[in-house]
Tab-separated table of C-alpha atoms and ligand atoms in Angstrom:
chain	number	residue	atom	x	y	z
A	14	MET	CA	-28.018	50.782	58.889
A	15	ALA	CA	-30.213	48.200	57.619
A	16	GLU	CA	-32.272	46.016	60.218
A	17	PRO	CA	-30.666	42.648	60.487
A	18	GLU	CA	-32.871	39.778	58.891
A	19	ALA	CA	-32.233	37.379	61.686
A	20	GLU	CA	-30.074	37.152	64.742
A	21	VAL	CA	-27.993	34.194	63.306
A	22	ALA	CA	-27.077	32.950	60.061
A	23	VAL	CA	-25.301	29.578	59.508
A	24	ILE	CA	-23.023	29.318	56.327
A	25	GLY	CA	-22.485	25.643	55.320
A	26	LEU	CA	-25.070	23.171	56.335
A	27	GLY	CA	-22.892	19.900	56.411
A	28	ALA	CA	-22.321	17.922	59.525
A	29	TRP	CA	-21.543	20.886	62.076
A	30	GLY	CA	-23.621	23.687	60.367
A	31	SER	CA	-26.835	21.593	60.159
A	32	ALA	CA	-26.570	20.617	63.865
A	33	ALA	CA	-25.886	24.231	64.742
A	34	LEU	CA	-28.976	25.396	62.707
A	35	TRP	CA	-31.150	22.693	64.622
A	36	ARG	CA	-29.788	23.805	67.977
A	37	LEU	CA	-30.403	27.532	67.176
A	38	ALA	CA	-33.806	26.931	65.840
A	39	LYS	CA	-34.774	24.992	68.917
A	40	ARG	CA	-34.129	28.130	70.787
A	41	GLY	CA	-36.779	29.826	69.072
A	42	ILE	CA	-34.412	32.425	67.282
A	43	ARG	CA	-35.520	31.601	63.663
A	44	PRO	CA	-31.791	31.451	62.274
A	45	ILE	CA	-31.155	31.306	58.518
A	46	GLY	CA	-29.117	28.482	56.887
A	47	ILE	CA	-27.069	28.943	53.714
A	48	GLU	CA	-25.637	25.991	51.689
A	49	ARG	CA	-23.703	26.141	48.590
A	50	PHE	CA	-24.786	22.788	47.353
A	51	GLY	CA	-27.825	20.513	48.188
A	52	ARG	CA	-28.758	18.805	51.341
A	53	GLY	CA	-26.375	15.961	52.445
A	54	HIS	CA	-24.324	16.336	49.256
A	55	ALA	CA	-21.130	14.262	48.284
A	56	LEU	CA	-18.524	16.890	47.849
A	57	GLY	CA	-17.356	17.577	51.296
A	58	SER	CA	-16.434	15.763	54.435
A	59	SER	CA	-19.760	14.026	55.400
A	60	HIS	CA	-20.660	11.567	52.812
A	61	GLY	CA	-20.124	7.649	52.611
A	62	GLY	CA	-23.121	6.095	54.626
A	63	SER	CA	-21.419	5.820	57.935
A	64	ARG	CA	-19.224	7.473	60.769
A	65	MET	CA	-17.694	5.788	63.535
A	66	PHE	CA	-19.181	6.817	67.043
A	67	ARG	CA	-17.254	6.036	70.125
A	68	VAL	CA	-16.883	7.561	73.663
A	69	THR	CA	-13.391	6.638	74.261
A	70	CYS	CA	-12.154	9.762	72.506
A	71	LEU	CA	-8.258	9.128	72.316
A	72	GLU	CA	-7.619	12.441	70.665
A	73	HIS	CA	-8.212	14.552	73.531
A	74	SER	CA	-9.584	14.038	77.232
A	75	GLY	CA	-11.984	16.937	76.695
A	76	LEU	CA	-13.814	15.075	73.788
A	77	VAL	CA	-15.413	12.524	76.013
A	78	PRO	CA	-17.883	14.800	77.647
A	79	LEU	CA	-18.510	16.115	74.258
A	80	ALA	CA	-19.183	12.760	73.049
A	81	ARG	CA	-21.525	11.866	75.886
A	82	ARG	CA	-23.664	14.956	75.366
A	83	SER	CA	-23.518	14.332	71.488
A	84	CYS	CA	-25.105	11.003	72.210
A	85	GLU	CA	-27.908	12.427	74.123
A	86	LEU	CA	-28.341	15.007	71.413
A	87	TRP	CA	-28.442	12.178	68.626
A	88	ARG	CA	-31.237	10.515	70.467
A	89	GLU	CA	-32.882	13.897	70.588
A	90	LEU	CA	-32.196	14.627	66.964
A	91	GLU	CA	-33.672	10.996	66.244
A	92	ARG	CA	-36.863	11.953	67.706
A	93	ASP	CA	-37.150	15.051	66.018
A	94	ALA	CA	-36.211	13.998	62.509
A	95	GLY	CA	-38.089	10.662	62.942
A	96	GLU	CA	-35.470	8.387	62.027
A	97	PRO	CA	-32.674	6.280	63.353
A	98	LEU	CA	-29.356	8.076	63.225
A	99	LEU	CA	-27.069	6.469	65.851
A	100	THR	CA	-26.586	2.642	66.026
A	101	GLN	CA	-24.667	1.793	69.213
A	102	SER	CA	-23.646	-1.973	68.127
A	103	GLY	CA	-20.368	-1.710	69.723
A	104	GLY	CA	-16.819	-1.186	68.448
A	105	LEU	CA	-13.567	-2.498	68.517
A	106	LEU	CA	-9.994	-0.930	68.872
A	107	ILE	CA	-7.095	-3.363	68.168
A	108	GLY	CA	-3.477	-2.792	68.292
A	109	SER	CA	-0.535	-3.036	70.668
A	110	PRO	CA	-1.267	-1.518	74.207
A	111	ARG	CA	1.762	0.713	73.548
A	112	GLY	CA	0.171	2.018	70.350
A	113	GLN	CA	-1.847	5.040	70.057
A	114	ILE	CA	-5.121	3.476	69.326
A	115	VAL	CA	-5.383	0.767	72.001
A	116	GLY	CA	-3.021	2.782	74.614
A	117	GLY	CA	-5.348	6.004	74.049
A	118	THR	CA	-8.380	4.020	74.165
A	119	LEU	CA	-7.367	2.293	77.552
A	120	ALA	CA	-6.366	5.738	78.946
A	121	ALA	CA	-9.543	7.540	78.079
A	122	ALA	CA	-11.668	4.533	79.374
A	123	ALA	CA	-9.680	4.521	82.667
A	124	GLU	CA	-9.840	8.431	83.197
A	125	HIS	CA	-13.588	8.848	82.494
A	126	GLY	CA	-14.954	5.314	83.715
A	127	ILE	CA	-16.102	4.301	80.246
A	128	GLU	CA	-17.203	0.645	80.089
A	129	THR	CA	-14.847	-1.347	77.899
A	130	GLU	CA	-13.741	-4.942	77.827
A	131	THR	CA	-10.154	-6.068	77.018
A	132	LEU	CA	-9.672	-9.043	74.779
A	133	THR	CA	-6.608	-11.149	74.385
A	134	ALA	CA	-5.664	-11.976	70.890
A	135	PRO	CA	-7.141	-15.615	71.036
A	136	ALA	CA	-10.245	-14.077	72.573
A	137	LEU	CA	-10.437	-11.623	69.859
A	138	ARG	CA	-10.088	-14.143	66.954
A	139	ALA	CA	-12.572	-16.511	68.485
A	140	ARG	CA	-15.235	-13.602	68.602
A	141	PHE	CA	-14.325	-11.667	65.425
A	142	PRO	CA	-12.806	-14.232	63.148
A	143	GLN	CA	-12.673	-11.739	60.454
A	144	HIS	CA	-9.650	-10.019	61.987
A	145	ASP	CA	-6.772	-12.308	61.152
A	146	ARG	CA	-2.863	-12.089	61.274
A	147	LEU	CA	-2.976	-10.260	64.580
A	148	GLY	CA	0.536	-8.968	65.525
A	149	PRO	CA	2.363	-10.483	68.433
A	150	ASP	CA	1.327	-7.852	71.129
A	151	ASP	CA	-2.064	-6.990	69.559
A	152	ILE	CA	-5.161	-7.157	72.004
A	153	GLY	CA	-8.617	-5.799	71.255
A	154	VAL	CA	-10.607	-3.036	73.370
A	155	TRP	CA	-14.388	-3.644	72.846
A	156	GLU	CA	-16.393	-0.433	73.830
A	157	PRO	CA	-20.249	-1.485	73.898
A	158	SER	CA	-21.358	2.222	73.475
A	159	ALA	CA	-19.358	2.655	70.144
A	160	GLY	CA	-21.202	2.364	66.862
A	161	ILE	CA	-22.068	4.289	63.570
A	162	VAL	CA	-23.636	7.556	62.830
A	163	ARG	CA	-25.505	7.768	59.409
A	164	PRO	CA	-23.904	11.114	58.076
A	165	GLU	CA	-26.354	12.100	54.997
A	166	ALA	CA	-29.594	11.068	57.008
A	167	ALA	CA	-28.329	13.089	59.849
A	168	ILE	CA	-27.566	16.243	57.910
A	169	ARG	CA	-31.041	16.077	56.295
A	170	GLY	CA	-32.744	15.040	59.440
A	171	ALA	CA	-31.202	18.177	61.454
A	172	LEU	CA	-32.172	20.348	58.612
A	173	ARG	CA	-35.644	19.200	58.675
A	174	ALA	CA	-35.846	19.544	62.263
A	175	ALA	CA	-34.485	22.945	62.093
A	176	GLU	CA	-37.052	23.940	59.546
A	177	ALA	CA	-39.923	22.621	61.578
A	178	ALA	CA	-38.523	24.872	64.679
A	179	GLY	CA	-38.705	27.940	62.471
A	180	ALA	CA	-35.223	27.937	60.505
A	181	ARG	CA	-35.156	29.300	56.963
A	182	ILE	CA	-32.976	27.419	54.521
A	183	PHE	CA	-31.386	28.244	51.220
A	184	THR	CA	-29.329	25.681	49.262
A	185	ASP	CA	-27.585	26.029	46.148
A	186	THR	CA	-26.540	29.535	47.511
A	187	ARG	CA	-22.728	30.037	47.557
A	188	VAL	CA	-21.655	32.777	50.162
A	189	THR	CA	-19.032	34.962	48.248
A	190	GLY	CA	-18.023	37.220	51.048
A	191	LEU	CA	-18.387	38.536	54.631
A	192	GLU	CA	-18.320	41.886	55.929
A	193	PRO	CA	-18.413	42.351	59.821
A	194	ASP	CA	-18.797	45.604	61.551
A	195	ALA	CA	-19.551	46.733	65.025
A	196	THR	CA	-23.360	45.484	65.111
A	197	GLY	CA	-23.502	42.768	62.761
A	198	VAL	CA	-22.298	41.047	59.500
A	199	TRP	CA	-23.238	41.353	55.836
A	200	ILE	CA	-23.235	38.352	54.000
A	201	HIS	CA	-22.823	38.522	50.180
A	202	THR	CA	-24.050	35.912	47.696
A	203	PRO	CA	-24.321	36.129	43.863
A	204	VAL	CA	-28.148	36.503	44.211
A	205	ARG	CA	-28.171	39.291	47.104
A	206	SER	CA	-26.763	40.485	50.253
A	207	LEU	CA	-28.521	40.287	53.600
A	208	ARG	CA	-27.652	41.340	57.114
A	209	VAL	CA	-27.511	39.548	60.258
A	210	THR	CA	-26.403	39.997	63.905
A	211	ARG	CA	-23.892	37.024	64.227
A	212	VAL	CA	-22.683	34.384	61.872
A	213	VAL	CA	-21.524	30.944	62.225
A	214	VAL	CA	-19.341	29.806	59.431
A	215	ALA	CA	-19.313	26.124	59.233
A	216	ALA	CA	-17.686	25.695	55.746
A	217	GLY	CA	-15.631	22.646	56.577
A	218	SER	CA	-12.909	22.386	54.127
A	219	TRP	CA	-13.853	25.483	52.437
A	220	LEU	CA	-13.259	27.719	55.613
A	221	SER	CA	-10.034	29.553	54.688
A	222	SER	CA	-12.159	30.863	51.492
A	223	LEU	CA	-14.401	32.927	53.542
A	224	VAL	CA	-12.146	33.729	56.764
A	225	PRO	CA	-8.458	33.526	57.273
A	226	VAL	CA	-7.690	30.714	59.708
A	227	PRO	CA	-3.864	29.983	59.710
A	228	GLY	CA	-2.360	26.437	59.489
A	229	LEU	CA	-5.348	24.472	57.969
A	230	ARG	CA	-4.574	21.819	55.282
A	231	VAL	CA	-7.210	20.283	53.299
A	232	VAL	CA	-6.363	16.787	52.177
A	233	ARG	CA	-7.933	13.740	50.079
A	234	MET	CA	-9.436	10.852	51.952
A	235	PRO	CA	-10.718	8.145	49.910
A	236	VAL	CA	-13.356	5.639	51.442
A	237	THR	CA	-13.622	2.129	49.964
A	238	TRP	CA	-16.087	-0.854	49.975
A	239	PHE	CA	-15.370	-4.319	49.891
A	240	ARG	CA	-16.837	-7.651	49.348
A	241	PRO	CA	-16.343	-10.981	51.300
A	242	ALA	CA	-14.307	-13.638	48.984
A	243	ASP	CA	-16.514	-16.423	50.424
A	244	GLU	CA	-19.640	-16.310	52.265
A	245	SER	CA	-18.805	-18.642	55.283
A	246	VAL	CA	-17.940	-15.879	57.402
A	247	SER	CA	-20.507	-12.983	58.146
A	248	TYR	CA	-19.288	-9.427	57.366
A	249	ALA	CA	-22.593	-7.831	58.260
A	250	LEU	CA	-22.663	-4.788	60.801
A	251	PRO	CA	-23.577	-6.916	63.908
A	252	ASP	CA	-20.930	-9.476	63.375
A	253	PHE	CA	-18.239	-7.141	62.076
A	254	PRO	CA	-18.569	-4.001	64.063
A	255	VAL	CA	-16.911	-0.597	63.588
A	256	PHE	CA	-13.301	-0.737	64.401
A	257	MET	CA	-9.866	1.010	64.263
A	258	ARG	CA	-6.907	-1.324	63.883
A	259	GLU	CA	-3.262	0.019	64.204
A	260	ILE	CA	-1.431	-2.233	61.766
A	261	ALA	CA	1.807	-0.565	62.156
A	262	GLU	CA	3.159	2.388	64.037
A	263	GLY	CA	0.910	5.310	62.792
A	264	THR	CA	-0.969	3.280	60.316
A	265	VAL	CA	-4.660	2.628	61.183
A	266	LEU	CA	-7.087	0.359	59.255
A	267	TRP	CA	-10.622	1.332	59.980
A	268	GLY	CA	-14.045	0.288	58.925
A	269	CYS	CA	-17.471	-1.414	59.765
A	270	GLY	CA	-19.560	-4.214	58.486
A	271	ALA	CA	-21.802	-4.098	55.848
A	272	GLU	CA	-25.385	-2.407	56.401
A	273	SER	CA	-28.210	-0.257	54.618
A	274	GLY	CA	-27.061	-1.522	51.128
A	275	TYR	CA	-23.581	-0.668	51.662
A	276	ASP	CA	-20.630	-3.399	51.359
A	277	VAL	CA	-17.723	-3.680	53.968
A	278	LYS	CA	-16.377	-0.114	54.318
A	279	LEU	CA	-12.829	0.379	54.941
A	280	GLY	CA	-10.201	3.250	54.938
A	281	LEU	CA	-6.492	3.573	55.727
A	282	GLU	CA	-5.151	6.499	57.630
A	283	GLN	CA	-1.407	7.196	57.824
A	284	PHE	CA	-0.246	9.721	60.292
A	285	ASP	CA	3.294	10.264	58.430
A	286	GLY	CA	2.551	13.580	56.484
A	287	THR	CA	2.006	11.697	53.104
A	288	ALA	CA	-1.752	12.764	52.700
A	289	VAL	CA	-2.466	14.078	49.323
A	290	PRO	CA	-3.410	17.899	49.441
A	291	LEU	CA	-6.981	18.636	47.823
A	292	ASP	CA	-8.208	21.792	46.416
A	293	PRO	CA	-11.726	22.072	47.705
A	294	GLU	CA	-12.639	24.336	44.701
A	295	ASP	CA	-11.547	21.416	42.316
A	296	SER	CA	-14.800	19.670	41.593
A	297	ASP	CA	-13.042	16.562	40.062
A	298	ARG	CA	-13.606	14.113	42.903
A	299	SER	CA	-12.871	11.033	40.457
A	300	VAL	CA	-11.075	7.911	41.805
A	301	ARG	CA	-7.504	7.223	41.013
A	302	GLU	CA	-5.943	3.835	41.562
A	303	ALA	CA	-3.701	5.539	44.197
A	304	ASP	CA	-7.046	6.093	46.279
A	305	TRP	CA	-7.154	2.318	47.041
A	306	ALA	CA	-4.022	0.562	45.850
A	307	LYS	CA	-2.115	0.655	49.354
A	308	LEU	CA	-5.436	-0.353	51.268
A	309	SER	CA	-5.912	-3.635	48.625
A	310	GLU	CA	-2.177	-4.439	49.395
A	311	VAL	CA	-2.600	-4.575	53.087
A	312	LEU	CA	-6.013	-6.490	53.107
A	313	PRO	CA	-4.903	-10.076	52.583
A	314	GLY	CA	-2.496	-9.701	55.524
A	315	HIS	CA	-5.227	-8.319	57.836
A	316	LEU	CA	-8.774	-9.161	56.741
A	317	PRO	CA	-8.101	-12.180	54.317
A	318	GLY	CA	-11.767	-13.129	54.006
A	319	LEU	CA	-12.423	-9.955	51.941
A	320	ALA	CA	-11.847	-9.722	48.022
A	321	PRO	CA	-8.786	-7.367	47.760
A	322	ALA	CA	-10.201	-5.363	44.717
A	323	PRO	CA	-12.770	-2.710	45.894
A	324	ALA	CA	-16.494	-2.793	44.981
A	325	ARG	CA	-16.826	1.101	45.303
A	326	VAL	CA	-14.453	4.002	46.194
A	327	ALA	CA	-15.368	7.650	46.807
A	328	VAL	CA	-13.395	10.557	47.733
A	329	CYS	CA	-14.014	12.852	50.656
A	330	MET	CA	-12.007	15.914	52.069
A	331	LEU	CA	-10.385	16.162	55.669
A	332	THR	CA	-9.435	19.472	57.212
A	333	LEU	CA	-6.260	19.038	59.243
A	334	SER	CA	-5.293	21.523	62.053
A	335	PRO	CA	-1.769	21.894	63.361
A	336	ASP	CA	-2.510	20.211	66.690
A	337	GLY	CA	-5.190	17.752	65.508
A	338	GLN	CA	-7.960	19.240	67.205
A	339	PHE	CA	-11.043	21.180	66.102
A	340	VAL	CA	-11.053	24.872	65.448
A	341	LEU	CA	-14.269	26.521	66.936
A	342	GLY	CA	-14.955	29.914	68.491
A	343	ALA	CA	-15.328	33.921	67.751
A	344	LEU	CA	-12.689	35.461	65.461
A	345	PRO	CA	-10.907	37.949	67.797
A	346	GLU	CA	-11.005	40.522	65.028
A	347	ALA	CA	-14.545	40.054	64.211
A	348	PRO	CA	-16.367	38.530	67.396
A	349	ASN	CA	-19.725	38.418	65.329
A	350	ILE	CA	-18.211	35.722	63.345
A	351	VAL	CA	-17.983	32.018	64.825
A	352	VAL	CA	-15.960	29.619	62.893
A	353	ALA	CA	-16.010	25.896	62.875
A	354	SER	CA	-13.717	23.623	61.016
A	355	GLY	CA	-10.568	21.377	61.446
A	356	ASP	CA	-12.459	18.166	61.597
A	357	ASN	CA	-9.174	16.011	61.650
A	358	ALA	CA	-11.117	12.889	60.777
A	359	HIS	CA	-12.859	12.486	64.235
A	360	GLY	CA	-15.597	15.217	64.074
A	361	PHE	CA	-18.757	13.691	63.036
A	362	LYS	CA	-19.609	11.802	66.139
A	363	HIS	CA	-19.522	15.040	67.958
A	364	ALA	CA	-21.485	16.968	65.479
A	365	THR	CA	-24.611	17.464	67.584
A	366	GLY	CA	-22.611	18.706	70.634
A	367	ILE	CA	-20.717	21.112	68.483
A	368	GLY	CA	-23.844	22.224	67.117
A	369	GLU	CA	-24.820	23.163	70.463
A	370	VAL	CA	-21.479	24.631	71.272
A	371	LEU	CA	-21.873	26.894	68.202
A	372	ALA	CA	-25.333	27.763	69.142
A	373	ASP	CA	-24.175	28.742	72.549
A	374	LEU	CA	-21.281	30.894	70.949
A	375	ALA	CA	-23.464	32.379	68.325
A	376	THR	CA	-26.145	33.664	70.965
A	377	GLY	CA	-23.320	35.267	72.930
A	378	GLY	CA	-23.107	32.580	75.810
A	379	GLN	CA	-20.362	30.360	77.050
A	380	PRO	CA	-20.370	26.840	75.923
A	381	ARG	CA	-21.789	24.678	78.703
A	382	LEU	CA	-18.791	22.095	78.224
A	383	ASP	CA	-15.083	23.124	78.473
A	384	VAL	CA	-14.064	22.980	74.838
A	385	SER	CA	-11.346	25.857	75.417
A	386	PHE	CA	-8.834	23.423	73.735
A	387	THR	CA	-10.615	23.934	70.425
A	388	ASP	CA	-10.596	27.599	70.373
A	389	VAL	CA	-9.640	29.388	67.279
A	390	LYS	CA	-7.685	31.911	69.181
A	391	ARG	CA	-4.886	29.315	69.658
A	392	PHE	CA	-3.628	29.927	65.989
A	393	ARG	CA	-3.541	33.661	66.289
B	12	FAD	C1	-13.269	9.701	54.965
B	12	FAD	C2	-13.740	10.261	56.167
B	12	FAD	C3	-14.061	9.442	57.538
B	12	FAD	C4	-14.251	9.986	58.538
B	12	FAD	N1	-14.451	9.116	59.531
B	12	FAD	C5	-15.136	9.628	60.725
B	12	FAD	C6	-15.465	8.696	61.831
B	12	FAD	O1	-15.560	7.499	61.579
B	12	FAD	N2	-15.991	9.225	62.836
B	12	FAD	C7	-16.099	10.661	63.049
B	12	FAD	O2	-16.706	11.165	64.136
B	12	FAD	N3	-15.724	11.602	62.134
B	12	FAD	C8	-15.014	11.013	61.006
B	12	FAD	N4	-14.756	11.873	60.034
B	12	FAD	C9	-14.885	13.363	60.313
B	12	FAD	C10	-16.159	13.746	59.861
B	12	FAD	O3	-16.782	13.305	58.748
B	12	FAD	C11	-16.085	15.489	59.886
B	12	FAD	O4	-15.672	15.807	61.145
B	12	FAD	C12	-17.462	16.052	59.613
B	12	FAD	O5	-17.892	15.503	58.356
B	12	FAD	C13	-16.945	17.591	59.248
B	12	FAD	O6	-18.304	18.146	58.936
B	12	FAD	P1	-18.233	19.905	58.501
B	12	FAD	O7	-19.501	20.139	58.864
B	12	FAD	O8	-17.030	20.558	59.106
B	12	FAD	O9	-17.924	19.680	56.856
B	12	FAD	P2	-18.946	19.545	55.725
B	12	FAD	O10	-19.858	18.440	56.067
B	12	FAD	O11	-18.105	19.245	54.469
B	12	FAD	O12	-19.579	20.845	55.581
B	12	FAD	C14	-19.183	22.059	55.273
B	12	FAD	C15	-20.218	22.542	54.374
B	12	FAD	O13	-19.921	23.962	53.966
B	12	FAD	C16	-20.601	24.084	52.796
B	12	FAD	N5	-19.970	25.462	52.273
B	12	FAD	C17	-18.618	25.626	52.038
B	12	FAD	N6	-18.396	26.918	51.595
B	12	FAD	C18	-19.423	27.489	51.394
B	12	FAD	C19	-20.118	28.647	51.050
B	12	FAD	N7	-19.071	29.547	50.508
B	12	FAD	N8	-21.369	29.005	51.051
B	12	FAD	C20	-22.177	28.302	51.454
B	12	FAD	N9	-21.837	27.006	51.973
B	12	FAD	C21	-20.532	26.603	51.934
B	12	FAD	C22	-20.063	22.942	52.090
B	12	FAD	O14	-20.916	22.975	50.900
B	12	FAD	C23	-20.517	22.082	53.091
B	12	FAD	O15	-21.937	21.472	52.932
B	12	FAD	C24	-14.448	11.293	58.922
B	12	FAD	C25	-13.946	12.217	57.655
B	12	FAD	C26	-13.810	11.670	56.470
B	12	FAD	C27	-13.531	12.534	55.277
């Protein structure tokens, strides 16, 4: 049997894979990273200039400790990468207290003792006049620790820091197959095959093409940038911080103010099963009118200060799991393969914490945080 070339290889160097490579390299084990495209590319789930960071994780109580740990690790990565990645300029959750966004946020804040401030509708309007036409029940929850993370810079920074700590990185190299056995895993690429002891497959929306994980669905997620219709109100990030606003039951308008050369970023999420499926192998990510038409329609009724036609649109992919939680862990039938996918549109803020979990799992340890609710075995 050939000697392994490394103890661990990470396949897929997007948000989670680049962070896993960085955490592994910092343990001194000289991991190998393999990425199908370039560093911080725009074909997966991790492009578009910003992602919301918040500690009030309404998606699952177990995510709050992960967000707190991720915050510490974002600061460590900033030091290693030598550039700012996380801006905690505060964030706003808007809707009825009985709705999932504000209700879930208040519950998470109460359970975990997270500092928040509740704003009545008039207080919200006075402080953030951009948010107009609030519903009769609407309130705001201000979370000072929320903010934005910069995805492309974070991925490139993690890869630079991983290399500085001893990782070897191969970009533009597609993994075409994995062959696990009792003592390791063969990784096949069109160029050559290599053997390692354990593999982390952080292939995001492409995971199912390498390992079978039942129930994952890949859908199209447009991201849209808008410009103010008049200049009398500022839409710069400090004045128009990152927000999620439940505009109807199950419909969430989200976005953040202009910064770093980007216009005002907005998106619309509907939890009604109408998401459009996307084949990750279809490289056509060109924009269609349907990508932004609904958002343009709702804008005048909620953010009337913005011109309703977008200045720019890009298409990302989301990977949805049946219960809305991440999918992490060693495959029961191939314990040397650790998988990571199922971002469910809330995984970027946790990328550094997930990288640490993956590094724990890939070196045979137990994750230091309880992430059992994400275990891949729940779908087996
Ligand atoms: C529009 C949008 C908005 C979002 N907003 C937020 C937000 O505000 N806050 C938040 O926390 N999260 C948010 N998310 C979720 C977050 O972006 C994802 O959780 C995160 O990007 C997932 O990263 P990933 O590493 O799983 O996938 P990716 O970053 O897509 O990485 C997967 C990588 O695997 C590589 N790969 C695939 N197959 C192979 C192969 N065979 N060989 C080699 N390499 C391979 C791909 O090229 C890719 O680089 C949002 C997602 C979207 C789409």
